[in-house]
Amino acid sequence: MISFDSRRKIFNLSNEEYSYYLHVNKLGYLIHLYSGERLDDITLERVNERYIERYAYFDGQKEVCDESYYFSGQGSLFECGANLTSDLRGAYAIIEHTDKSKLTDFRYYSHEIINGKVNPEGLPHFKIHSNSEAETLIITLKDVKEEIYLNLYYTIFKKKAALVRFSKLFNRTDKSIFLERLASIQFDFVNKNYELISIHGQWGNDKELEVTPIGHSKIVVNDNHGGRGFRQNPAIIIKEKDANYDFGEVYMFALVYSGNFKFEVGLDEYDQGRLIALINDENFRYEVKAKETFVTPECVLIYSSKGINKATQTIHDFTRENLLPEKFALKERPILINSWEPFMFDFDTEKIKKLILDAKELGIEQVVLDDGWFGKRNADNSSLGDWEINKNKINLKEVIDFSHKNGIKFGIWVEPEMISPDSEIFKKHPEYALCDSTKNPTLLRHQMVMDLTNDEVINYVFEQLKNLFDNYNIDYCKWDFNRYFSEIYSSFLGREKEGEIFHRFVLGSYKLLDMFTKRYPNVLLETCASGAGRFDLGMLFYSPQIWGSDETNPYSRVMIQFATNVFYPLSTIGAHVSASNSLSMQDKIIISAFGTYGFELDPAKVSDEEKKQIIEFNKLVKQFHHIVTLGDYYVLSSPYKTNFASWMCVTKDKKEALVFNFNFKREQTKGRFIRLKGLNPDKYYFNSLTNDVYKGDFYMKVGINISAPLKEGMTMLFVIKEVNTIAKTVLNHKANQVKREKLL
Ligand code: GLA
């Protein structure tokens, strides 16, 4: 997969679908040659360096001009842009050197090609199951001035059009240097009239897609909130303007990181593009002491020559197979019910026991006790950090035993990275809060962030979690994070290190999550951040699912899930049926079935008719679970372009599929044909919408007319199932006798 042509100094990273070529030029710069569909060989001539000027420089005495060589920093596509040199399009690294200079210019030093993969220490990462799955190119660059080295890691996977990148800096001088910026990936490209797709959002409207043309003004997609990032998500697409869900060239980039991040992208004056992904360099200044190293998060590049759907399928597969905790990644998750929306802080032992019984009756498999079971917490203004059970309110042992006796799993909510000023631990250790108490710190949701840059605090929090999880037989944990950072200060790190707080905090969170998941490998973890803030590949390394949004109104839900689905597997998106009365129970269930399915309502308040529906659907959802969570996802109709959202999931063997539609607006007079995707054109399939059997080819070319049955605000779900051609007529006949609702 990776080869090096030592004569021409060209590296070729190729698998069956994708090729990436780079080259070491005469001056030792790493030149980007090609990225795209598999290409067997490349020529150096005129491929990439723009040949704009002669290469001339001043050697301290006189001008030296290499007549045989033309080079300009602006004229080439690089792998690692320098700072304060003739390339001014955005640096890969900015280092304050031992002499205070920030000129940062790395050139080729050596390289190594290995089987398998190298992981960034202390950070979440893509995993391999065997060394034959991937190969890694490690290129070591050296700073032109000092003993500072930079490793660039490129891992290519045999079976996926994916390249995983990260960087590691080595300070081999005998003094500290200060890192002001270090990228995980730089991707220079020839302009093909690209546009950018990013996700932005806020509480209650967690994710929305946004399309921006890539022009000569630099676009920045970033977050600087410290970790609860709603504003923008660390995953983007750049694609040819004409590319759509099914056609055209698409690149997807996603950082495996949960803190402040940044993507920069734009064109230079020659219409060459540069994309850089990094830990946000705003308020970032990191001391790398003599002989120490600094490692960046991973960034994955996914390539598709066949539109967005293909890129989505690749990142879904890759995340499920190589990132999520293995124990849960491909497994069915229990149907859960959460106490938050029905009870908020108002519950006791009997109420939860009743919830367990009611849940059991409905075929629900796990009850989650949300916020309010600890300290003196009866509102959101106290006790975070005091993870002692409030025995006046709940007898946790009794409740858990009762749950297990009834065959129901039991889960609990925690928010370990937070501290309330009104808590015992804050009285004893105000320095555990990551805030500057001299600056009237803003209390968001009456709370502050724990100083996880400090191991003492990590250990304190872990001991608290141990008290709970060692002594109670808990099956699931909802790990919340409900505020962003402000007025930050760490009395542990001191003023000098203010530029390190954000990143060190993320490392501390990962350390805590690592300790927790190693000690409790059987506890199913679901992270959350005021809904779906901090929804990223970093968190998914530890928790196989993340709460999709506090907004459970189905209209908004469809949009939130639609945007989330583009980058994240459906099995990772917590999607619950709430008591919202804007749609019918059936419609709400159908939407939630396309995520990790569960409930946020009081079953005691549900009508008998609705109960029947829930029981029936819970069985169906389990039956179809593998299609949604392990199948290939296709967008059929985007709600950004039409008045309805339509998607489908197809099993890998193409034998079963589920088709989802949601109607935002009734357009009675418009014909709506949705053409299905991903089926085998030569096989016959039964569909439960019209109870007919047609060839895959027909479904994919002609489509199905969904206009008539779809009223405003209505969902539609139907099953596609491969049938034996010989049995076609019989099945068609039989199917017609079965009511649609029964078969869905
Ligand atoms: C956040 C979560 C909710 C719930 C509350 C509890 O807002 O998103 O689901 O857990 O916290 O305080």
PDB file of C-alpha atoms in Angstrom, residues 219-322:
ATOM      1  CA  ILE A 219     -13.104  30.222   6.067  1.00  0.00           C
ATOM      2  CA  VAL A 220     -12.671  29.170   9.669  1.00  0.00           C
ATOM      3  CA  VAL A 221     -14.776  26.410  11.201  1.00  0.00           C
ATOM      4  CA  ASN A 222     -13.957  26.289  14.871  1.00  0.00           C
ATOM      5  CA  ASP A 223     -14.978  26.096  18.474  1.00  0.00           C
ATOM      6  CA  ASN A 224     -13.449  27.923  21.408  1.00  0.00           C
ATOM      7  CA  HIS A 225     -15.879  27.020  24.213  1.00  0.00           C
ATOM      8  CA  GLY A 226     -13.510  24.551  25.806  1.00  0.00           C
ATOM      9  CA  GLY A 227     -15.389  21.390  25.162  1.00  0.00           C
ATOM     10  CA  ARG A 228     -19.123  21.737  25.009  1.00  0.00           C
ATOM     11  CA  GLY A 229     -18.828  22.730  21.360  1.00  0.00           C
ATOM     12  CA  PHE A 230     -22.239  23.225  19.809  1.00  0.00           C
ATOM     13  CA  ARG A 231     -21.264  26.227  17.780  1.00  0.00           C
ATOM     14  CA  GLN A 232     -19.497  24.162  15.208  1.00  0.00           C
ATOM     15  CA  ASN A 233     -18.648  20.494  14.981  1.00  0.00           C
ATOM     16  CA  PRO A 234     -15.141  19.103  14.321  1.00  0.00           C
ATOM     17  CA  ALA A 235     -16.153  17.366  11.108  1.00  0.00           C
ATOM     18  CA  ILE A 236     -16.404  18.949   7.672  1.00  0.00           C
ATOM     19  CA  ILE A 237     -16.763  18.107   4.018  1.00  0.00           C
ATOM     20  CA  ILE A 238     -15.122  19.768   1.073  1.00  0.00           C
ATOM     21  CA  LYS A 239     -16.619  18.751  -2.212  1.00  0.00           C
ATOM     22  CA  GLU A 240     -16.850  19.736  -5.830  1.00  0.00           C
ATOM     23  CA  LYS A 241     -19.627  22.248  -6.160  1.00  0.00           C
ATOM     24  CA  ASP A 242     -21.585  19.981  -8.457  1.00  0.00           C
ATOM     25  CA  ALA A 243     -21.081  16.917  -6.289  1.00  0.00           C
ATOM     26  CA  ASN A 244     -24.225  15.746  -4.521  1.00  0.00           C
ATOM     27  CA  TYR A 245     -25.229  12.762  -2.416  1.00  0.00           C
ATOM     28  CA  ASP A 246     -24.513  10.328  -5.245  1.00  0.00           C
ATOM     29  CA  PHE A 247     -22.033  11.904  -7.635  1.00  0.00           C
ATOM     30  CA  GLY A 248     -18.792  13.789  -7.571  1.00  0.00           C
ATOM     31  CA  GLU A 249     -15.648  14.146  -5.539  1.00  0.00           C
ATOM     32  CA  VAL A 250     -16.041  14.507  -1.797  1.00  0.00           C
ATOM     33  CA  TYR A 251     -13.520  14.767   1.028  1.00  0.00           C
ATOM     34  CA  MET A 252     -14.583  14.427   4.614  1.00  0.00           C
ATOM     35  CA  PHE A 253     -12.322  15.471   7.483  1.00  0.00           C
ATOM     36  CA  ALA A 254     -13.035  14.730  11.139  1.00  0.00           C
ATOM     37  CA  LEU A 255     -10.856  15.410  14.133  1.00  0.00           C
ATOM     38  CA  VAL A 256     -10.673  12.798  16.875  1.00  0.00           C
ATOM     39  CA  TYR A 257     -10.775  15.552  19.465  1.00  0.00           C
ATOM     40  CA  SER A 258     -13.224  17.001  21.985  1.00  0.00           C
ATOM     41  CA  GLY A 259     -11.721  20.394  22.754  1.00  0.00           C
ATOM     42  CA  ASN A 260     -11.188  23.664  20.954  1.00  0.00           C
ATOM     43  CA  PHE A 261     -10.521  22.921  17.311  1.00  0.00           C
ATOM     44  CA  LYS A 262     -10.118  24.748  14.065  1.00  0.00           C
ATOM     45  CA  PHE A 263     -10.367  24.046  10.349  1.00  0.00           C
ATOM     46  CA  GLU A 264      -9.039  26.749   8.045  1.00  0.00           C
ATOM     47  CA  VAL A 265      -9.696  26.579   4.342  1.00  0.00           C
ATOM     48  CA  GLY A 266      -9.320  28.999   1.457  1.00  0.00           C
ATOM     49  CA  LEU A 267      -7.710  29.653  -1.898  1.00  0.00           C
ATOM     50  CA  ASP A 268      -4.525  31.577  -2.581  1.00  0.00           C
ATOM     51  CA  GLU A 269      -3.933  34.026  -5.409  1.00  0.00           C
ATOM     52  CA  TYR A 270      -3.147  31.185  -7.796  1.00  0.00           C
ATOM     53  CA  ASP A 271      -6.389  29.431  -6.893  1.00  0.00           C
ATOM     54  CA  GLN A 272      -4.639  26.724  -4.952  1.00  0.00           C
ATOM     55  CA  GLY A 273      -6.486  25.591  -1.871  1.00  0.00           C
ATOM     56  CA  ARG A 274      -5.192  24.862   1.602  1.00  0.00           C
ATOM     57  CA  LEU A 275      -7.057  23.134   4.385  1.00  0.00           C
ATOM     58  CA  ILE A 276      -5.532  22.841   7.835  1.00  0.00           C
ATOM     59  CA  ALA A 277      -7.068  21.081  10.836  1.00  0.00           C
ATOM     60  CA  LEU A 278      -5.686  21.712  14.289  1.00  0.00           C
ATOM     61  CA  ILE A 279      -6.235  22.263  17.987  1.00  0.00           C
ATOM     62  CA  ASN A 280      -7.591  25.814  17.969  1.00  0.00           C
ATOM     63  CA  ASP A 281      -4.611  28.156  18.227  1.00  0.00           C
ATOM     64  CA  GLU A 282      -6.718  30.882  19.859  1.00  0.00           C
ATOM     65  CA  ASN A 283      -5.449  31.183  23.452  1.00  0.00           C
ATOM     66  CA  PHE A 284      -3.051  28.333  22.794  1.00  0.00           C
ATOM     67  CA  ARG A 285       0.592  28.520  23.815  1.00  0.00           C
ATOM     68  CA  TYR A 286       2.142  25.296  24.990  1.00  0.00           C
ATOM     69  CA  GLU A 287       5.567  24.908  26.542  1.00  0.00           C
ATOM     70  CA  VAL A 288       7.466  21.913  25.218  1.00  0.00           C
ATOM     71  CA  LYS A 289      10.364  21.498  27.588  1.00  0.00           C
ATOM     72  CA  ALA A 290      13.824  20.314  26.587  1.00  0.00           C
ATOM     73  CA  LYS A 291      13.735  16.692  25.380  1.00  0.00           C
ATOM     74  CA  GLU A 292       9.942  16.583  25.587  1.00  0.00           C
ATOM     75  CA  THR A 293       7.359  15.964  22.893  1.00  0.00           C
ATOM     76  CA  PHE A 294       3.923  17.227  21.897  1.00  0.00           C
ATOM     77  CA  VAL A 295       1.402  15.161  20.035  1.00  0.00           C
ATOM     78  CA  THR A 296      -1.669  16.368  18.118  1.00  0.00           C
ATOM     79  CA  PRO A 297      -5.059  14.690  17.820  1.00  0.00           C
ATOM     80  CA  GLU A 298      -5.734  12.501  14.818  1.00  0.00           C
ATOM     81  CA  CYS A 299      -7.648  13.784  11.835  1.00  0.00           C
ATOM     82  CA  VAL A 300      -9.211  11.341   9.431  1.00  0.00           C
ATOM     83  CA  LEU A 301      -9.560  12.097   5.735  1.00  0.00           C
ATOM     84  CA  ILE A 302     -12.263  10.133   3.944  1.00  0.00           C
ATOM     85  CA  TYR A 303     -12.370  10.154   0.169  1.00  0.00           C
ATOM     86  CA  SER A 304     -15.299   9.451  -2.111  1.00  0.00           C
ATOM     87  CA  SER A 305     -15.471   9.762  -5.872  1.00  0.00           C
ATOM     88  CA  LYS A 306     -19.165   8.901  -5.685  1.00  0.00           C
ATOM     89  CA  GLY A 307     -20.758  11.665  -3.692  1.00  0.00           C
ATOM     90  CA  ILE A 308     -21.568  12.316  -0.048  1.00  0.00           C
ATOM     91  CA  ASN A 309     -23.454   9.074   0.615  1.00  0.00           C
ATOM     92  CA  LYS A 310     -20.348   7.018  -0.102  1.00  0.00           C
ATOM     93  CA  ALA A 311     -18.207   9.213   2.172  1.00  0.00           C
ATOM     94  CA  THR A 312     -20.843   8.884   4.893  1.00  0.00           C
ATOM     95  CA  GLN A 313     -20.886   5.105   4.553  1.00  0.00           C
ATOM     96  CA  THR A 314     -17.100   4.975   4.786  1.00  0.00           C
ATOM     97  CA  ILE A 315     -16.913   7.096   7.932  1.00  0.00           C
ATOM     98  CA  HIS A 316     -19.801   5.136   9.487  1.00  0.00           C
ATOM     99  CA  ASP A 317     -18.043   1.815   8.842  1.00  0.00           C
ATOM    100  CA  PHE A 318     -14.700   3.150   9.920  1.00  0.00           C
ATOM    101  CA  THR A 319     -16.088   4.588  13.160  1.00  0.00           C
ATOM    102  CA  ARG A 320     -18.016   1.416  14.009  1.00  0.00           C
ATOM    103  CA  GLU A 321     -15.188  -0.938  13.151  1.00  0.00           C
ATOM    104  CA  ASN A 322     -12.105   0.993  14.189  1.00  0.00           C
TER     105      ASN A 322
END
